[in-house]
mmCIF file of C-alpha atoms in Angstrom:
data_model
loop_
_atom_site.group_PDB
_atom_site.id
_atom_site.type_symbol
_atom_site.label_atom_id
_atom_site.label_comp_id
_atom_site.label_asym_id
_atom_site.label_seq_id
_atom_site.Cartn_x
_atom_site.Cartn_y
_atom_site.Cartn_z
ATOM 1 C CA GLU I 1 0.000 0.000 0.000
ATOM 2 C CA THR I 2 1.848 3.091 -1.227
ATOM 3 C CA GLY I 3 -0.803 5.643 -0.299
ATOM 4 C CA VAL I 4 -0.685 7.109 -3.800
ATOM 5 C CA THR I 5 -3.284 5.819 -6.246
ATOM 6 C CA GLN I 6 -3.329 6.469 -9.978
ATOM 7 C CA SER I 7 -6.092 5.860 -12.484
ATOM 8 C CA PRO I 8 -6.560 4.441 -14.977
ATOM 9 C CA THR I 9 -3.876 1.742 -14.990
ATOM 10 C CA HIS I 10 -3.767 1.492 -18.768
ATOM 11 C CA LEU I 11 -5.118 3.720 -21.503
ATOM 12 C CA ILE I 12 -5.116 3.682 -25.296
ATOM 13 C CA LYS I 13 -5.777 6.938 -27.139
ATOM 14 C CA THR I 14 -5.599 8.098 -30.732
ATOM 15 C CA ARG I 15 -3.143 10.721 -31.955
ATOM 16 C CA GLY I 16 -4.629 14.200 -31.625
ATOM 17 C CA GLN I 17 -6.943 13.294 -28.749
ATOM 18 C CA GLN I 18 -6.820 14.661 -25.227
ATOM 19 C CA VAL I 19 -6.283 12.642 -22.042
ATOM 20 C CA THR I 20 -6.666 13.209 -18.305
ATOM 21 C CA LEU I 21 -4.742 11.097 -15.819
ATOM 22 C CA ARG I 22 -5.627 11.143 -12.138
ATOM 23 C CA CYS I 23 -3.732 10.753 -8.916
ATOM 24 C CA SER I 24 -4.937 10.516 -5.346
ATOM 25 C CA SER I 25 -2.294 11.206 -2.718
ATOM 26 C CA GLN I 26 -2.462 10.336 0.960
ATOM 27 C CA SER I 27 -3.708 12.935 3.388
ATOM 28 C CA GLY I 28 -1.198 15.672 4.131
ATOM 29 C CA HIS I 29 0.847 15.175 0.971
ATOM 30 C CA ASN I 30 0.633 18.760 -0.238
ATOM 31 C CA THR I 31 3.355 18.446 -2.866
ATOM 32 C CA VAL I 32 2.840 16.402 -6.016
ATOM 33 C CA SER I 33 5.014 15.880 -9.059
ATOM 34 C CA TRP I 34 4.303 14.161 -12.341
ATOM 35 C CA TYR I 35 6.851 12.229 -14.364
ATOM 36 C CA GLN I 36 6.960 10.606 -17.790
ATOM 37 C CA GLN I 37 8.961 7.404 -18.093
ATOM 38 C CA ALA I 38 9.686 5.920 -21.495
ATOM 39 C CA LEU I 39 10.719 2.282 -21.706
ATOM 40 C CA GLY I 40 14.297 1.807 -20.536
ATOM 41 C CA GLN I 41 14.661 5.422 -19.437
ATOM 42 C CA GLY I 42 14.601 7.256 -16.144
ATOM 43 C CA PRO I 43 11.524 9.299 -15.178
ATOM 44 C CA GLN I 44 11.431 12.739 -16.809
ATOM 45 C CA PHE I 45 10.143 15.602 -14.653
ATOM 46 C CA ILE I 46 6.988 17.217 -16.065
ATOM 47 C CA PHE I 47 5.935 19.592 -13.260
ATOM 48 C CA GLN I 48 5.398 19.977 -9.537
ATOM 49 C CA TYR I 49 2.449 21.428 -7.614
ATOM 50 C CA TYR I 50 2.449 22.734 -4.065
ATOM 51 C CA ARG I 51 -0.788 23.840 -2.440
ATOM 52 C CA GLU I 52 -2.575 23.878 -5.787
ATOM 53 C CA GLU I 53 -0.023 26.040 -7.568
ATOM 54 C CA GLU I 54 2.618 24.960 -10.071
ATOM 55 C CA ASN I 55 6.070 25.673 -8.630
ATOM 56 C CA GLY I 56 8.385 23.817 -10.979
ATOM 57 C CA ARG I 57 8.270 22.643 -14.586
ATOM 58 C CA GLY I 58 10.462 20.468 -16.745
ATOM 59 C CA ASN I 59 11.099 20.650 -20.464
ATOM 60 C CA PHE I 60 7.585 19.757 -21.606
ATOM 61 C CA PRO I 61 5.368 21.795 -23.955
ATOM 62 C CA PRO I 62 2.308 23.704 -22.718
ATOM 63 C CA ARG I 63 -0.024 20.977 -23.969
ATOM 64 C CA PHE I 64 1.007 19.186 -20.770
ATOM 65 C CA SER I 65 -0.918 20.821 -17.948
ATOM 66 C CA GLY I 66 -1.980 19.955 -14.457
ATOM 67 C CA LEU I 67 -4.214 20.661 -11.526
ATOM 68 C CA GLN I 68 -3.963 19.959 -7.819
ATOM 69 C CA PHE I 69 -7.045 19.957 -5.604
ATOM 70 C CA PRO I 70 -7.525 20.664 -1.864
ATOM 71 C CA ASN I 71 -8.358 17.003 -1.218
ATOM 72 C CA TYR I 72 -4.769 15.955 -2.181
ATOM 73 C CA SER I 73 -5.800 14.697 -5.596
ATOM 74 C CA SER I 74 -4.290 15.919 -8.850
ATOM 75 C CA GLU I 75 -4.624 15.611 -12.607
ATOM 76 C CA LEU I 76 -2.297 15.561 -15.579
ATOM 77 C CA ASN I 77 -3.884 16.707 -18.833
ATOM 78 C CA VAL I 78 -2.274 16.199 -22.215
ATOM 79 C CA ASN I 79 -3.764 17.799 -25.322
ATOM 80 C CA ALA I 80 -3.129 16.973 -28.972
ATOM 81 C CA LEU I 81 -1.584 13.606 -28.196
ATOM 82 C CA GLU I 82 1.444 12.531 -30.205
ATOM 83 C CA LEU I 83 2.831 9.042 -30.720
ATOM 84 C CA ASP I 84 5.894 9.971 -28.624
ATOM 85 C CA ASP I 85 3.625 10.631 -25.640
ATOM 86 C CA SER I 86 3.302 6.870 -25.236
ATOM 87 C CA ALA I 87 4.916 6.155 -21.860
ATOM 88 C CA LEU I 88 4.360 5.353 -18.220
ATOM 89 C CA TYR I 89 3.113 8.414 -16.335
ATOM 90 C CA LEU I 90 4.004 8.515 -12.672
ATOM 91 C CA CYS I 91 2.563 10.641 -9.916
ATOM 92 C CA ALA I 92 4.711 11.202 -6.823
ATOM 93 C CA SER I 93 3.732 13.021 -3.652
ATOM 94 C CA ARG I 94 5.210 13.998 -0.290
ATOM 95 C CA TYR I 95 4.787 16.180 2.758
ATOM 96 C CA ARG I 96 6.529 19.491 2.248
ATOM 97 C CA GLY I 97 9.665 19.431 4.370
ATOM 98 C CA ASN I 98 9.857 15.635 4.140
ATOM 99 C CA TYR I 99 11.782 15.262 0.952
ATOM 100 C CA GLY I 100 11.120 11.638 0.149
ATOM 101 C CA TYR I 101 8.562 11.105 -2.589
ATOM 102 C CA THR I 102 6.109 8.222 -2.679
ATOM 103 C CA PHE I 103 5.218 7.096 -6.176
ATOM 104 C CA GLY I 104 1.952 5.751 -7.460
ATOM 105 C CA SER I 105 1.899 2.620 -9.591
ATOM 106 C CA GLY I 106 1.574 4.667 -12.768
ATOM 107 C CA THR I 107 -0.655 4.930 -15.835
ATOM 108 C CA ARG I 108 0.558 3.253 -19.013
ATOM 109 C CA LEU I 109 -0.537 5.463 -21.925
ATOM 110 C CA THR I 110 -0.388 4.177 -25.480
ATOM 111 C CA VAL I 111 -1.025 6.585 -28.347
ATOM 112 C CA VAL I 112 -1.872 4.978 -31.693
ATOM 113 C CA GLN P 1 19.418 21.885 -18.386
ATOM 114 C CA LYS P 2 20.063 20.053 -15.139
ATOM 115 C CA GLU P 3 21.618 16.689 -15.878
ATOM 116 C CA VAL P 4 21.955 13.523 -13.838
ATOM 117 C CA GLU P 5 24.234 10.862 -15.267
ATOM 118 C CA GLN P 6 24.474 7.204 -14.336
ATOM 119 C CA ASN P 7 26.274 4.247 -15.820
ATOM 120 C CA SER P 8 23.501 2.377 -17.594
ATOM 121 C CA GLY P 9 25.060 -1.001 -16.845
ATOM 122 C CA PRO P 10 24.083 -3.688 -16.679
ATOM 123 C CA LEU P 11 26.041 -4.356 -13.526
ATOM 124 C CA SER P 12 26.305 -7.961 -12.463
ATOM 125 C CA VAL P 13 27.641 -9.094 -9.082
ATOM 126 C CA PRO P 14 27.634 -12.455 -7.298
ATOM 127 C CA GLU P 15 25.465 -12.985 -4.260
ATOM 128 C CA GLY P 16 27.165 -11.693 -1.121
ATOM 129 C CA ALA P 17 29.350 -9.182 -2.965
ATOM 130 C CA ILE P 18 29.300 -5.378 -2.735
ATOM 131 C CA ALA P 19 27.489 -3.572 -5.539
ATOM 132 C CA SER P 20 28.659 -0.038 -6.256
ATOM 133 C CA LEU P 21 26.430 2.374 -8.156
ATOM 134 C CA ASN P 22 27.558 5.827 -9.226
ATOM 135 C CA CYS P 23 25.910 9.091 -10.233
ATOM 136 C CA THR P 24 27.099 12.547 -11.228
ATOM 137 C CA TYR P 25 25.044 15.700 -11.502
ATOM 138 C CA SER P 26 25.483 19.077 -13.188
ATOM 139 C CA ASP P 27 23.688 21.555 -10.903
ATOM 140 C CA ARG P 28 26.132 22.725 -8.214
ATOM 141 C CA GLY P 29 23.276 24.267 -6.228
ATOM 142 C CA SER P 30 21.561 20.914 -5.643
ATOM 143 C CA GLN P 31 20.931 20.145 -1.982
ATOM 144 C CA SER P 32 18.877 16.936 -2.028
ATOM 145 C CA PHE P 33 19.925 13.558 -3.351
ATOM 146 C CA PHE P 34 18.053 10.286 -3.504
ATOM 147 C CA TRP P 35 18.367 6.685 -4.569
ATOM 148 C CA TYR P 36 15.301 4.851 -5.801
ATOM 149 C CA ARG P 37 14.923 1.196 -6.662
ATOM 150 C CA GLN P 38 12.620 0.151 -9.495
ATOM 151 C CA TYR P 39 11.696 -3.447 -10.111
ATOM 152 C CA SER P 40 10.642 -4.367 -13.622
ATOM 153 C CA GLY P 41 7.074 -3.258 -14.274
ATOM 154 C CA LYS P 42 6.834 -1.433 -10.943
ATOM 155 C CA SER P 43 7.124 2.186 -9.835
ATOM 156 C CA PRO P 44 10.226 3.649 -8.142
ATOM 157 C CA GLU P 45 10.658 3.083 -4.422
ATOM 158 C CA LEU P 46 12.738 5.410 -2.234
ATOM 159 C CA ILE P 47 15.590 3.584 -0.508
ATOM 160 C CA MET P 48 17.995 6.352 0.562
ATOM 161 C CA SER P 49 18.156 10.122 0.867
ATOM 162 C CA ILE P 50 21.264 12.182 1.603
ATOM 163 C CA TYR P 51 21.727 15.917 2.016
ATOM 164 C CA SER P 52 25.228 16.408 3.520
ATOM 165 C CA ASN P 53 28.690 15.465 2.357
ATOM 166 C CA GLY P 54 29.884 12.121 3.622
ATOM 167 C CA ASP P 55 28.345 8.722 4.167
ATOM 168 C CA LYS P 56 24.891 7.697 5.316
ATOM 169 C CA GLU P 57 24.218 4.101 6.231
ATOM 170 C CA ASP P 58 20.899 2.268 6.433
ATOM 171 C CA GLY P 59 21.151 -1.471 6.865
ATOM 172 C CA ARG P 60 23.007 -2.952 3.903
ATOM 173 C CA PHE P 61 22.846 0.348 2.000
ATOM 174 C CA THR P 62 25.350 3.208 2.200
ATOM 175 C CA ALA P 63 24.913 6.448 0.286
ATOM 176 C CA GLN P 64 27.940 8.664 -0.277
ATOM 177 C CA LEU P 65 27.842 12.322 -1.299
ATOM 178 C CA ASN P 66 30.664 14.573 -2.487
ATOM 179 C CA LYS P 67 29.272 17.962 -3.472
ATOM 180 C CA ALA P 68 32.654 19.319 -4.546
ATOM 181 C CA SER P 69 32.948 16.526 -7.102
ATOM 182 C CA GLN P 70 29.192 16.546 -7.813
ATOM 183 C CA TYR P 71 29.130 12.833 -7.172
ATOM 184 C CA VAL P 72 26.714 10.505 -5.399
ATOM 185 C CA SER P 73 27.121 6.792 -4.922
ATOM 186 C CA LEU P 74 25.228 3.865 -3.451
ATOM 187 C CA LEU P 75 26.888 0.794 -2.000
ATOM 188 C CA ILE P 76 24.909 -2.375 -1.402
ATOM 189 C CA ARG P 77 26.674 -4.799 0.906
ATOM 190 C CA ASP P 78 25.961 -8.539 1.001
ATOM 191 C CA SER P 79 24.013 -8.266 -2.245
ATOM 192 C CA GLN P 80 21.014 -10.591 -2.570
ATOM 193 C CA PRO P 81 19.175 -11.811 -5.674
ATOM 194 C CA SER P 82 16.203 -9.758 -4.450
ATOM 195 C CA ASP P 83 18.337 -6.626 -4.952
ATOM 196 C CA SER P 84 18.209 -7.224 -8.710
ATOM 197 C CA ALA P 85 16.480 -4.121 -10.047
ATOM 198 C CA THR P 86 17.157 -0.785 -11.723
ATOM 199 C CA TYR P 87 18.607 1.823 -9.367
ATOM 200 C CA LEU P 88 17.725 5.429 -10.089
ATOM 201 C CA CYS P 89 19.688 8.406 -8.836
ATOM 202 C CA ALA P 90 17.557 11.536 -8.290
ATOM 203 C CA VAL P 91 18.732 15.076 -7.564
ATOM 204 C CA GLY P 92 16.846 18.172 -6.485
ATOM 205 C CA ASN P 93 13.840 19.178 -4.443
ATOM 206 C CA ASN P 94 11.259 21.287 -6.270
ATOM 207 C CA ASP P 95 12.290 19.822 -9.609
ATOM 208 C CA MET P 96 13.717 16.420 -8.786
ATOM 209 C CA ARG P 97 15.554 14.999 -11.800
ATOM 210 C CA PHE P 98 16.409 11.357 -12.394
ATOM 211 C CA GLY P 99 19.255 9.627 -14.132
ATOM 212 C CA ALA P 100 18.559 6.886 -16.662
ATOM 213 C CA GLY P 101 19.172 4.212 -14.022
ATOM 214 C CA THR P 102 21.629 1.361 -13.609
ATOM 215 C CA ARG P 103 20.340 -2.168 -13.985
ATOM 216 C CA LEU P 104 21.791 -4.438 -11.293
ATOM 217 C CA THR P 105 21.712 -8.217 -11.446
ATOM 218 C CA VAL P 106 22.771 -10.253 -8.417
ATOM 219 C CA LYS P 107 23.587 -13.825 -9.397
ATOM 220 C CA PRO P 108 23.028 -16.653 -6.874
#
């Protein structure tokens, strides 16, 4: 039991479509980050949210956007899907001041 | 661009040996350093964090940090087959960046 739940587990979308991935963090985890992990690669930082505001962003285009809600849940939205967006998307959360992140089990997105 | 570099491996050690995993990073201002373990098909799991120069030990794991050399390492003593996984080095706090990972195989 990691305390961080992601949904859905797997998803297949068509190029050009939009997708929303969801994450539910454990109570008190007010910092959440999203990562993209391609096969055989390390996780790539997309962005971080703290208290519902984005406070860090990696090298991803604006069509990657996010939201964090007061109930410790968050969303990753990707517009205009491209084939290269196919990857494992990981949500990670922590208490601010406790630097260790807990990862969810991920959403495997396939774009065809 | 903040970079984190790891030897991709694979690294193979016999059971009971010491496995040594290395990582370098580019951002001199980094203050937080982590090692994660990722089993195949699973998500990363935090195994060590280190913030100050020197060594930090936790059971069979020892993390070493040298900020002057921008170098972080992880030693696994008495390696077990269950340690076979990909080990990810991560650097940073508000924008934690990962290396590509080193695949470790511990042979019985």
